[in-house]
Tab-separated table of C-alpha atoms and ligand atoms in Angstrom:
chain	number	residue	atom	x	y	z
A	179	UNK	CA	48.159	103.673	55.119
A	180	UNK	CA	51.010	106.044	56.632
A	181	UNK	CA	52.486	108.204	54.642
A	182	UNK	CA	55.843	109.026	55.343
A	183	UNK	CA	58.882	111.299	53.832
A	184	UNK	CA	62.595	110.149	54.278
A	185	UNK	CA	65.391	113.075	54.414
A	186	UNK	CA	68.758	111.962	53.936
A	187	UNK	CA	67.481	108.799	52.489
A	188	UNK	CA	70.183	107.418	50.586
A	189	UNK	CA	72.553	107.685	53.840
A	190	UNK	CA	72.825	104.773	56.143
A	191	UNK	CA	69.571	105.698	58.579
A	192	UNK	CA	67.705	106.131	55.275
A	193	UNK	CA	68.661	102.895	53.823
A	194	UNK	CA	68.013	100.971	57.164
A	195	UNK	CA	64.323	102.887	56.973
A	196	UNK	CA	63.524	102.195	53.666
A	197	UNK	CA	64.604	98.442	54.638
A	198	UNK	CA	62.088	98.278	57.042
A	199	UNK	CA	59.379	100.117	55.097
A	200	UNK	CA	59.710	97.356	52.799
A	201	UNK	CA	59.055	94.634	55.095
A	202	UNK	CA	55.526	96.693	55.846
A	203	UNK	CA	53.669	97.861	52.565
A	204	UNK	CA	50.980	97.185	53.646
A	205	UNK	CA	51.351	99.492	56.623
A	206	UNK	CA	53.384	102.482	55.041
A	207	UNK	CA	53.794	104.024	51.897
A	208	UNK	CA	56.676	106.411	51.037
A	209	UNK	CA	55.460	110.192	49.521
A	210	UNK	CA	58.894	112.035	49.578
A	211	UNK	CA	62.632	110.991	49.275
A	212	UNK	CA	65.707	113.347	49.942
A	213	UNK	CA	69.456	112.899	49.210
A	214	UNK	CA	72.448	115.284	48.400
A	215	UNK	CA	74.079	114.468	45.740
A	216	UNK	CA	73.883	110.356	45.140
A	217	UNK	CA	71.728	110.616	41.673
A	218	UNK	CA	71.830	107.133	40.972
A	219	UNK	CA	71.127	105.781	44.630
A	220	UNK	CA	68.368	108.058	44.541
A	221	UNK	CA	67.268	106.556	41.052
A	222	UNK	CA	67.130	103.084	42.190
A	223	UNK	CA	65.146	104.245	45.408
A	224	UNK	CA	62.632	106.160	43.056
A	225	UNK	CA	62.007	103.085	41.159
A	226	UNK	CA	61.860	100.831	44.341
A	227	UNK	CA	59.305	103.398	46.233
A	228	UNK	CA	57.805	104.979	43.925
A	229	UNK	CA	57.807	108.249	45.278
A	230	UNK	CA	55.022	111.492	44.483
A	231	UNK	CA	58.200	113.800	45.161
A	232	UNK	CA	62.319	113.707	45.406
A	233	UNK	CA	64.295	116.545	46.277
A	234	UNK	CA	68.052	116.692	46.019
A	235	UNK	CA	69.848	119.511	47.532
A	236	UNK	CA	72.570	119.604	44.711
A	237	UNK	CA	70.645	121.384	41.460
A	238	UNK	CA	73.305	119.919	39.067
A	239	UNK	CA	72.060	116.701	40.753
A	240	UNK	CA	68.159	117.535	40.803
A	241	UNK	CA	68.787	118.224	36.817
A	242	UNK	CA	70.100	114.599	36.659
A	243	UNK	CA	68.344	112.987	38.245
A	244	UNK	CA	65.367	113.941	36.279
A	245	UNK	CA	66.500	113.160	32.767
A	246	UNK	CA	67.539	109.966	34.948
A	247	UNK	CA	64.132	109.082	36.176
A	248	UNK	CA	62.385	110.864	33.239
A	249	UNK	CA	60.160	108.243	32.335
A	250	UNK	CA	59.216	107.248	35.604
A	251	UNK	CA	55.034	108.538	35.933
A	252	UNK	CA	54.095	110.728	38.719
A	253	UNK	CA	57.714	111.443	40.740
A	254	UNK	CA	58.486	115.077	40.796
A	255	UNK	CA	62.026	116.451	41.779
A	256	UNK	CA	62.950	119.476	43.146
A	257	UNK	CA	66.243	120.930	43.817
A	258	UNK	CA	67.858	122.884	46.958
A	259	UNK	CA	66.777	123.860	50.628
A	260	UNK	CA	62.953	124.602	49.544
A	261	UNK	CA	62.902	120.939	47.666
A	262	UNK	CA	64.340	119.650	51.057
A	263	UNK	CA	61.537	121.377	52.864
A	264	UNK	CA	58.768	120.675	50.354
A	265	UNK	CA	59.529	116.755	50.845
A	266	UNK	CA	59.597	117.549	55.078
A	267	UNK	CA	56.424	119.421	54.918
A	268	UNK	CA	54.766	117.127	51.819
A	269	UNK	CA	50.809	117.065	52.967
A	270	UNK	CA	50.809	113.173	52.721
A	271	UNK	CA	53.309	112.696	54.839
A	272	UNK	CA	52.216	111.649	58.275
A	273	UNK	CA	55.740	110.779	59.571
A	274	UNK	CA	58.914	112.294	58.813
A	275	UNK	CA	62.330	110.172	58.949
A	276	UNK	CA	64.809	113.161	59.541
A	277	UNK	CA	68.372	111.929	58.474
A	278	UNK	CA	70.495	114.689	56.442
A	279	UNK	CA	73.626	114.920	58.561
A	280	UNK	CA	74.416	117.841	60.072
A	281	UNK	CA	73.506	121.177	60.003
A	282	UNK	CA	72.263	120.818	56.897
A	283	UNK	CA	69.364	118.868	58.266
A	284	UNK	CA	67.657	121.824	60.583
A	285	UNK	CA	65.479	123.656	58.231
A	286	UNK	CA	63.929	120.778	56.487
A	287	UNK	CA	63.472	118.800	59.694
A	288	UNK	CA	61.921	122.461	60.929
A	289	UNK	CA	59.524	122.287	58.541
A	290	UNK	CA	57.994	119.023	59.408
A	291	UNK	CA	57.765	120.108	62.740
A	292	UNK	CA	55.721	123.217	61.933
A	293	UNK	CA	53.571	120.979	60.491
A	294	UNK	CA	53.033	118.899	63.217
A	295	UNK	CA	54.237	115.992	61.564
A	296	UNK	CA	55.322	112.831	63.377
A	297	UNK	CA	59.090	113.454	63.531
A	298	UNK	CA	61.399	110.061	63.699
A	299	UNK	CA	64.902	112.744	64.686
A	300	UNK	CA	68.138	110.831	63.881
A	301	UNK	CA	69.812	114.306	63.189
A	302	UNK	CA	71.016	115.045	66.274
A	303	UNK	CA	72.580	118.172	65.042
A	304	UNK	CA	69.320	119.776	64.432
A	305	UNK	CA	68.994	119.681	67.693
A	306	UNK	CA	72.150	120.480	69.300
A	307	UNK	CA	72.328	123.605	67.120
A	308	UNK	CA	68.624	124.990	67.860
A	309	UNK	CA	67.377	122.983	70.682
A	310	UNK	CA	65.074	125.198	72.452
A	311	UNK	CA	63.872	126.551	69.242
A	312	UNK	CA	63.024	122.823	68.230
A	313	UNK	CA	61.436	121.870	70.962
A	314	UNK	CA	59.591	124.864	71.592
A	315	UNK	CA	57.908	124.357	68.061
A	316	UNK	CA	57.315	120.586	68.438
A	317	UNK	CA	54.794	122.164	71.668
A	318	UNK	CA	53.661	124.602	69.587
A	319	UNK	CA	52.412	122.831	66.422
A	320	UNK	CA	52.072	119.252	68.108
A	321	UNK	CA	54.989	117.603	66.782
A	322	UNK	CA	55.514	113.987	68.499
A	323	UNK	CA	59.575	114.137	68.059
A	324	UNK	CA	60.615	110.500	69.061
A	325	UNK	CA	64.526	109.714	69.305
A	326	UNK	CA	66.217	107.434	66.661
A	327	UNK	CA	69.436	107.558	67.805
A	328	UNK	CA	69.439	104.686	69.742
A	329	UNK	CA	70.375	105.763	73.139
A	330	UNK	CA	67.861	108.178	73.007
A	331	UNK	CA	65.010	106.251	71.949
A	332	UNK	CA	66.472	103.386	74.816
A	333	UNK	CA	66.307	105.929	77.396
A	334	UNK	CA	62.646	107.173	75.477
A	335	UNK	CA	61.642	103.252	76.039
A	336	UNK	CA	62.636	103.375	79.300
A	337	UNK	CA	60.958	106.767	80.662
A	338	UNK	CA	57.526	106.744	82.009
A	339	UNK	CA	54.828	107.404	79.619
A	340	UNK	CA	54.320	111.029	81.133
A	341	UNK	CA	57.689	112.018	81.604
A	342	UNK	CA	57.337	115.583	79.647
A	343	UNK	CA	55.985	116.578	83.354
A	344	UNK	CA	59.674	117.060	84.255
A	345	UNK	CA	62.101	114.273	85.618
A	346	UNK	CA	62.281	114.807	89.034
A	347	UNK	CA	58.093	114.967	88.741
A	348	UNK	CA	58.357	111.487	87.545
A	349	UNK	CA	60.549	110.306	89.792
A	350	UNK	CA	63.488	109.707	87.506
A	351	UNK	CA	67.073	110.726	88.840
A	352	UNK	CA	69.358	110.185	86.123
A	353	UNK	CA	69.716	108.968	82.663
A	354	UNK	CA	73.028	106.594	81.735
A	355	UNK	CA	73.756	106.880	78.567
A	356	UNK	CA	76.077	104.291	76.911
A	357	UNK	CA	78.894	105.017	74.465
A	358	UNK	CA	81.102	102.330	72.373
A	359	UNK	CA	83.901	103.672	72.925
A	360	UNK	CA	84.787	104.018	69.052
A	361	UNK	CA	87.591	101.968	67.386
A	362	UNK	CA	90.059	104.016	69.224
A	363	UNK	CA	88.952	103.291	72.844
A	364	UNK	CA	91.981	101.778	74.092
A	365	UNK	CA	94.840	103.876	72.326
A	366	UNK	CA	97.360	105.949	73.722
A	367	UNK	CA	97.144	109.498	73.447
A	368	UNK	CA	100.491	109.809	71.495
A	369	UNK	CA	98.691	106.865	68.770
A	370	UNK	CA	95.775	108.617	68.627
A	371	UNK	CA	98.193	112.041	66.459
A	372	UNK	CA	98.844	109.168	63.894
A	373	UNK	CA	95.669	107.221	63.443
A	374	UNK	CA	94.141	107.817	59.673
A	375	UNK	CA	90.235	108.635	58.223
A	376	UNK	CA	89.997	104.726	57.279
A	377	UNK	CA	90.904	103.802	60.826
A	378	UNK	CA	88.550	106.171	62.057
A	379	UNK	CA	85.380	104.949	60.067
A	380	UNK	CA	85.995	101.826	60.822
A	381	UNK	CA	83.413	101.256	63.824
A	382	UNK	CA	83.605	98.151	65.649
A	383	UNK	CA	80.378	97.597	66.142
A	384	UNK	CA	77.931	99.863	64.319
A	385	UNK	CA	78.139	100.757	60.046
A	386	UNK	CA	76.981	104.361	59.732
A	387	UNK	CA	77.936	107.478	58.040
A	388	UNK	CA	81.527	108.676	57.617
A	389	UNK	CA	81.265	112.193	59.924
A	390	UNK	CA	78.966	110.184	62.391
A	391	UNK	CA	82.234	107.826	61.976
A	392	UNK	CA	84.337	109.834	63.018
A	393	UNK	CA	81.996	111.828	65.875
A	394	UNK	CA	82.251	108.317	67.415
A	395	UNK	CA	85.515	108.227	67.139
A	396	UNK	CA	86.774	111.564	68.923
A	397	UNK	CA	83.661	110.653	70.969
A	398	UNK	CA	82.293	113.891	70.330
A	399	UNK	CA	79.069	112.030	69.055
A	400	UNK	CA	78.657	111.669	73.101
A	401	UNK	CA	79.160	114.959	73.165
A	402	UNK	CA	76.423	115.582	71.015
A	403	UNK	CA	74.089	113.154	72.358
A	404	UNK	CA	74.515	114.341	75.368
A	405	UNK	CA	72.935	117.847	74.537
A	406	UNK	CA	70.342	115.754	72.393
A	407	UNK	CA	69.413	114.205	75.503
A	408	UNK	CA	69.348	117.395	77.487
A	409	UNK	CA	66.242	118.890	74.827
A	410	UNK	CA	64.375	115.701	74.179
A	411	UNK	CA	64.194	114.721	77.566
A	412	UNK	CA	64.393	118.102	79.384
A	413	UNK	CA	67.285	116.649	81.369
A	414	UNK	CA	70.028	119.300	83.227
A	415	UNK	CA	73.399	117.993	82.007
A	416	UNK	CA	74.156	117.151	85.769
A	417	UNK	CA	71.654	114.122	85.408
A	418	UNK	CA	73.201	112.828	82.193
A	419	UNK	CA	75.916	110.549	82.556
A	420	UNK	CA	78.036	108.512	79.984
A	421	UNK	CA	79.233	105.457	80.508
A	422	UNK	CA	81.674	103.517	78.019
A	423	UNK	CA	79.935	100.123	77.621
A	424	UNK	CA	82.465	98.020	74.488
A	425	UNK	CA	79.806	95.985	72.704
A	426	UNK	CA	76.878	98.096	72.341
A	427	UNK	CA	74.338	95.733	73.437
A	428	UNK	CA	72.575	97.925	76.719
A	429	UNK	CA	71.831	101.124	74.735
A	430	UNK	CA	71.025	103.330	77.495
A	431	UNK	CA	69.761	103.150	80.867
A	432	UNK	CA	67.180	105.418	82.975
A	433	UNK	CA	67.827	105.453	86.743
A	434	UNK	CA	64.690	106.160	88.993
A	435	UNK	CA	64.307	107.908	92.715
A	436	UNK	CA	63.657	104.403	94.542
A	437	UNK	CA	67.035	102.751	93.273
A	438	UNK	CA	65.799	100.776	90.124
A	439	UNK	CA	67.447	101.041	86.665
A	440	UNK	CA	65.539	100.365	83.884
A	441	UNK	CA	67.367	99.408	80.327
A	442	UNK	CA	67.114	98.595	76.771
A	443	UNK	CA	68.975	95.912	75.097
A	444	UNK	CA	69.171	94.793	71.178
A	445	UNK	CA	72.027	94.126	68.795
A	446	UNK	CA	73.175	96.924	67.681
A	447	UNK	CA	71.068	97.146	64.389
A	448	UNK	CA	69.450	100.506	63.857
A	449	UNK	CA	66.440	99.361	62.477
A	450	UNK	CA	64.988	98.154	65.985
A	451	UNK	CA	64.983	102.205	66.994
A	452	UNK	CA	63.687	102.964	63.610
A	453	UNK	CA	60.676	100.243	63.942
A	454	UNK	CA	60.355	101.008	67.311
A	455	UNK	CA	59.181	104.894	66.534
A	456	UNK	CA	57.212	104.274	63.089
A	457	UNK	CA	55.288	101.807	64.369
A	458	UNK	CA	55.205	102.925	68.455
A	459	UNK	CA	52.835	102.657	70.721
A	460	UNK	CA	52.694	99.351	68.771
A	461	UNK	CA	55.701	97.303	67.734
A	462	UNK	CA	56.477	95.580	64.184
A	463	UNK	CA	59.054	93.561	62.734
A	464	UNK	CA	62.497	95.426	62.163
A	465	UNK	CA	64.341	92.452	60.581
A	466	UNK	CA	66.577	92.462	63.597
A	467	UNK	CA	67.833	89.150	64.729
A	468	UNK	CA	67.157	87.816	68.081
A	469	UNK	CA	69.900	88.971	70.689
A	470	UNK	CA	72.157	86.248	71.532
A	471	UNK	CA	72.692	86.412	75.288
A	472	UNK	CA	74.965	83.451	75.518
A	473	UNK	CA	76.864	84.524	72.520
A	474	UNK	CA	77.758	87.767	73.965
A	475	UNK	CA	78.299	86.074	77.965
A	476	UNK	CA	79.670	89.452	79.347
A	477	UNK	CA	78.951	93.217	79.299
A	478	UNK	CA	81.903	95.515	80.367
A	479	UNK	CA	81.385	99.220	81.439
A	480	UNK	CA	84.237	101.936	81.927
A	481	UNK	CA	84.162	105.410	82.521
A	482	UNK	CA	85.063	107.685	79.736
A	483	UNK	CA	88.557	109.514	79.785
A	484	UNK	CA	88.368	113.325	78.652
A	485	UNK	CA	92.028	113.499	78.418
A	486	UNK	CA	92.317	111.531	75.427
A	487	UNK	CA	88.936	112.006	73.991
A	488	UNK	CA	88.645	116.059	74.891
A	489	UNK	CA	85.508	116.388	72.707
A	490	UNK	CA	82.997	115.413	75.301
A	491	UNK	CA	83.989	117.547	77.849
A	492	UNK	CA	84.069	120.137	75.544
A	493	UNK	CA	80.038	119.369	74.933
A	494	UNK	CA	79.701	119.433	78.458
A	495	UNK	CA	81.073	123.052	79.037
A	496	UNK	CA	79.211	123.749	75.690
A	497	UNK	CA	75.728	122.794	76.976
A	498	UNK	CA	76.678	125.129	80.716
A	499	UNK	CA	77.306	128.510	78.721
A	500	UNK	CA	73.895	127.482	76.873
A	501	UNK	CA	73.074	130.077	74.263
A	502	UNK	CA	74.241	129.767	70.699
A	503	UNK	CA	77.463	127.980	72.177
A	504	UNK	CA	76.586	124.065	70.814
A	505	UNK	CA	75.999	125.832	67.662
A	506	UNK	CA	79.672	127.011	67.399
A	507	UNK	CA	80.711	123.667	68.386
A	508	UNK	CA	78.206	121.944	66.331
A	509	UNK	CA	79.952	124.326	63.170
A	510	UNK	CA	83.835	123.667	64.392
A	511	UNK	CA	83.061	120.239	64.629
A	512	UNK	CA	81.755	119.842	60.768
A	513	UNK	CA	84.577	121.941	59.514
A	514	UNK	CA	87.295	119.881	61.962
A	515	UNK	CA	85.826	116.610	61.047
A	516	UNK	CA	85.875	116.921	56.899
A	517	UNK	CA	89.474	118.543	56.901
A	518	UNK	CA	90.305	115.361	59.281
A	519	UNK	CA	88.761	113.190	55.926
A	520	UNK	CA	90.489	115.307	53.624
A	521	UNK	CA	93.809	114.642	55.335
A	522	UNK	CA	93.800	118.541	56.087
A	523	UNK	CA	94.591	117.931	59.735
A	524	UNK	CA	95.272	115.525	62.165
A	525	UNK	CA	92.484	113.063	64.043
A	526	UNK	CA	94.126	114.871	67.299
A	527	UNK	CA	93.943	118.598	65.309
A	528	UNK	CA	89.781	118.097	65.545
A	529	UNK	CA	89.406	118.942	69.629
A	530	UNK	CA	92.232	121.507	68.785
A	531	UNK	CA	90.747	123.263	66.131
A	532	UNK	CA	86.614	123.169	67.972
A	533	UNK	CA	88.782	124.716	71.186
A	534	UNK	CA	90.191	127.351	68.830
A	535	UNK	CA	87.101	128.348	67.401
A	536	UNK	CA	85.162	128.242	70.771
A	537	UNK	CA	88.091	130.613	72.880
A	538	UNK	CA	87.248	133.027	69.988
A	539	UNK	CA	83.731	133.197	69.649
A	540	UNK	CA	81.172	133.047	72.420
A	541	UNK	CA	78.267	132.528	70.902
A	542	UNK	CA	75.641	134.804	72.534
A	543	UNK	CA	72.063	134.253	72.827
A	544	UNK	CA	71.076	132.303	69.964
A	545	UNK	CA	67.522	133.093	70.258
A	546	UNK	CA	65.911	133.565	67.059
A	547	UNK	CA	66.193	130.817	64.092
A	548	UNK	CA	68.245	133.943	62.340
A	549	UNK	CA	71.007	134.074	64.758
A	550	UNK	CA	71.624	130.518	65.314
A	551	UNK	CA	72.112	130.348	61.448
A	552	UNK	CA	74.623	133.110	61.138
A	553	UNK	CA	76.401	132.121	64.667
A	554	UNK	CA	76.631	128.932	62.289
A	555	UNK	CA	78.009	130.350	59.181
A	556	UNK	CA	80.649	132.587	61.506
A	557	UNK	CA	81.835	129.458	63.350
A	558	UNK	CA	82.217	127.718	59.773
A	559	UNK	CA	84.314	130.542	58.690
A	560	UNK	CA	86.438	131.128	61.500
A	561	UNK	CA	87.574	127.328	61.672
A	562	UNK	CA	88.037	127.782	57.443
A	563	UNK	CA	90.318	130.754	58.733
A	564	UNK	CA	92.280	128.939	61.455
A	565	UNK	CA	92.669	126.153	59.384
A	566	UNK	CA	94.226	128.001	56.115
B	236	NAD	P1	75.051	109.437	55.887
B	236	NAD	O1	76.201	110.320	55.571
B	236	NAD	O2	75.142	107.976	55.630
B	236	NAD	O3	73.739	109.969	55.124
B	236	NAD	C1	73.389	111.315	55.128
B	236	NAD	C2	72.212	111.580	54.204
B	236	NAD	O4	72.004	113.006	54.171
B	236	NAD	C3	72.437	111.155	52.749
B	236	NAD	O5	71.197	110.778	52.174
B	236	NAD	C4	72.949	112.439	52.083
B	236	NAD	O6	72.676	112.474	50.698
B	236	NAD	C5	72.154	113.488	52.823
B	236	NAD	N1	72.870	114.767	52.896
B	236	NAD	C6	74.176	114.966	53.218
B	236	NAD	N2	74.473	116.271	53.183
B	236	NAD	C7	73.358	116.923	52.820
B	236	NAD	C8	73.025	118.291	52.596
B	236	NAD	N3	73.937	119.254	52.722
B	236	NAD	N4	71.758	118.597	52.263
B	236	NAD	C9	70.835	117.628	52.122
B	236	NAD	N5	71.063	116.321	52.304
B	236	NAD	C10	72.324	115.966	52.652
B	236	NAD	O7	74.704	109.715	57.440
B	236	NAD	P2	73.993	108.736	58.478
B	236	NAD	O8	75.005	107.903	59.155
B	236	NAD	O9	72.807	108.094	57.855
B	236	NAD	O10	73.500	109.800	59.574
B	236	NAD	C11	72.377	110.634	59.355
B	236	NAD	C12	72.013	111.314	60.675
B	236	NAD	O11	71.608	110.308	61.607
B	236	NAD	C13	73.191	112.050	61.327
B	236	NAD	O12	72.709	113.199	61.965
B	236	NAD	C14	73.696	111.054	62.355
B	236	NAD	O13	74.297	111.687	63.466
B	236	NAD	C15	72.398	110.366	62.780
B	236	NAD	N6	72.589	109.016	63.296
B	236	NAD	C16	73.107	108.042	62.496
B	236	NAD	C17	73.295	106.759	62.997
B	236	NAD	C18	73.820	105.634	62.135
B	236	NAD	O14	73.870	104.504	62.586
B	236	NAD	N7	74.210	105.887	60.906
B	236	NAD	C19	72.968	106.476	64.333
B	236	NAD	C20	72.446	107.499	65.120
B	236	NAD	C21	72.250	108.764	64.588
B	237	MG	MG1	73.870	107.187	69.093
């Protein structure tokens, strides 16, 4: 049996991976469960999965949650960041599912790594904030980090076997990674001041997360992809090119020296790159339908326009200065996107107020685990500043 822990598991990613843990129980058996604030999602998932520990990161929630589940034999909870880490680093888990969004999600996903866990990374933003760090620990303890998100693990099932010896090395020259587009893809700039937080979640082709949601929607989730790509794939950003492809069907592509292009295709269902890394090298039902070629008859591509969606070349310059610099933007971009949900600013004011925030502060090295965190908590309160 694998054992496996799920952060973030009453989210959308951790719903989808406790769907397809269910189809295997045979095969897996959850050990830890991790969630915010949802007490009675959590409840239901205790009494579904049986869990030996749950940690919620609210303590108010923690507390009820366990008069909640009180009679429930053999499930401890824990509360806060070392509850989050004791379910990341829980000694019979052999895989970690890492899907807290945010920020929020770095430590506890940390703490798998340093235990050499198998890490299944949907939070992206671990990585965009400390991605040298990251990786440099996934070497050092023996971490296997394979990509949920699902360009990344197409472009991961698309790279040669050995392609940690470097790209070029392997004969790969660039990596295409495809974007939706978002719901607002074909606006006008002036439409896009006036367009609202239900608008914005509204995906057209993939049900996540609202702040993921919206990330898709400014495109800034390419953005951030695109500097997830650059650490899990040791890729320069000059290799890494986005390309607008409507209905999400070729989830990335991998372009090699002798002219061939290599891709992955699937409905877009994010349980195929979820059973894709618990089960890889082998492969196991996801509960995915068969793609429907005829169905879909045509794939479109476009190139993606920075002038309307300014938050991906702003991840581009982001990932050139290097340094603590994606952790500013990483930090802007939390604080821009909730006062965007809270109706604090408009869907336009989130590139405006991530600008702000990066003309003001640099950054600098970002090389210890302690100054990426307070580079964090700086950036956080600048953009509170700027936007009181
Ligand atoms: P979600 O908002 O649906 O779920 C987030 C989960 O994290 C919940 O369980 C929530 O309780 C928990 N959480 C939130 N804040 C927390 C905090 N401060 N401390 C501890 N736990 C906290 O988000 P999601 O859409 O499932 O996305 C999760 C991650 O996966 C994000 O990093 C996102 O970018 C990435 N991702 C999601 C999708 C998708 O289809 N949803 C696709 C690719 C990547
Ligand atoms: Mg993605």
């Amino acid at each position: 049996m694998i054992g496996v822990s799920v952060l973030g598991s009453t989210g959308s990613i951790g719903v989808s991976t406790l769907d397809v843990l269910a189809r295997h129980p045979d095969r897996y058996r959850v050990v830890a469960l991790t969630a915010n604030r949802d007490v009675a999602g959590m409840a239901a998932q205790c009494r579904r999965f049986r869990p030996q520990l749950v940690a919620m990161a609210d303590a108010q929630a923690a507390a009820d949650l366990a008069r909640e589940i009180g009679d429930l034999p053999g499930t401890e909870v824990l509360a806060g960041v070392d509850g989050l880490c004791a379910a990341a680093r829980h000694p019979e888990a052999d895989q970690v599912m890492a899907a807290i969004v945010g920020a929020a999600g770095l430590l506890p996903t940390l703490a798998a790594v340093e235990q050499g866990k198998r890490i299944l990374l949907a939070n992206k933003e671990a990585l965009v904030v400390a991605g040298q760090l990251f990786m440099d620990a996934a070497h050092k303890h023996g971490a296997r980090v394979l990509p949920i998100d699902s360009e990344h693990n197409a472009v991961f099932q698309c790279m040669p076997a050995d392609f940690s010896r470097g790209l070029p090395a392997v004969g790969v020259r660039r990596i295409l990674l495809t974007a939706s587009g978002g719901p607002f893809r074909t606006k006008s700039r002036a439409d896009l001041a006036h367009v609202t937080p239900e608008q914005a979640c509204n995906h057209p082709n993939w049900d996540m997360g609202r702040k993921i949601s919206v990330d898709s929607a400014t495109m800034m989730n390419k953005g951030l992809e695109v500097i997830e790509a650059r650490w899990l794939f040791d890729a320069s950003p000059d290799r890494i090119q986005v390309v607008v492809h409507p209905q999400s069907v070729i989830h990335s592509l991998v372009e090699y020296a002798d002219g061939s292009v290599l891709a992955q295709l699937g409905n877009p269902d994010m349980r195929t790159p979820i059973a894709h890394a618990l089960a890889w090298p082998e492969r196991i039902d996801s509960g995915v339908a068969s793609l429907d070629l005829f169905d879909i008859a045509r794939l479109d591509f476009e190139a993606p326009d920075v002038q309307r969606f300014p938050c991906l070349a702003l991840a581009y310059q982001v990932v050139q200065v290097g340094g603590a610099a994606p952790a500013v933007l990483n930090a802007a971009n939390e604080v821009a996107v909730a006062a965007f949900l809270d109706g604090r600013i408009a869907f336009t004011g989130i590139a405006a107020l991530i600008q702000a925030v990066l003309d003001r502060l640099p950054g600098g090295s970002g090389d210890s685990l302690d100054a990426l965190l307070s580079v964090d908590a700086e950036a956080r309160a600048l953009a509170e500043q700027i936007l009181a």
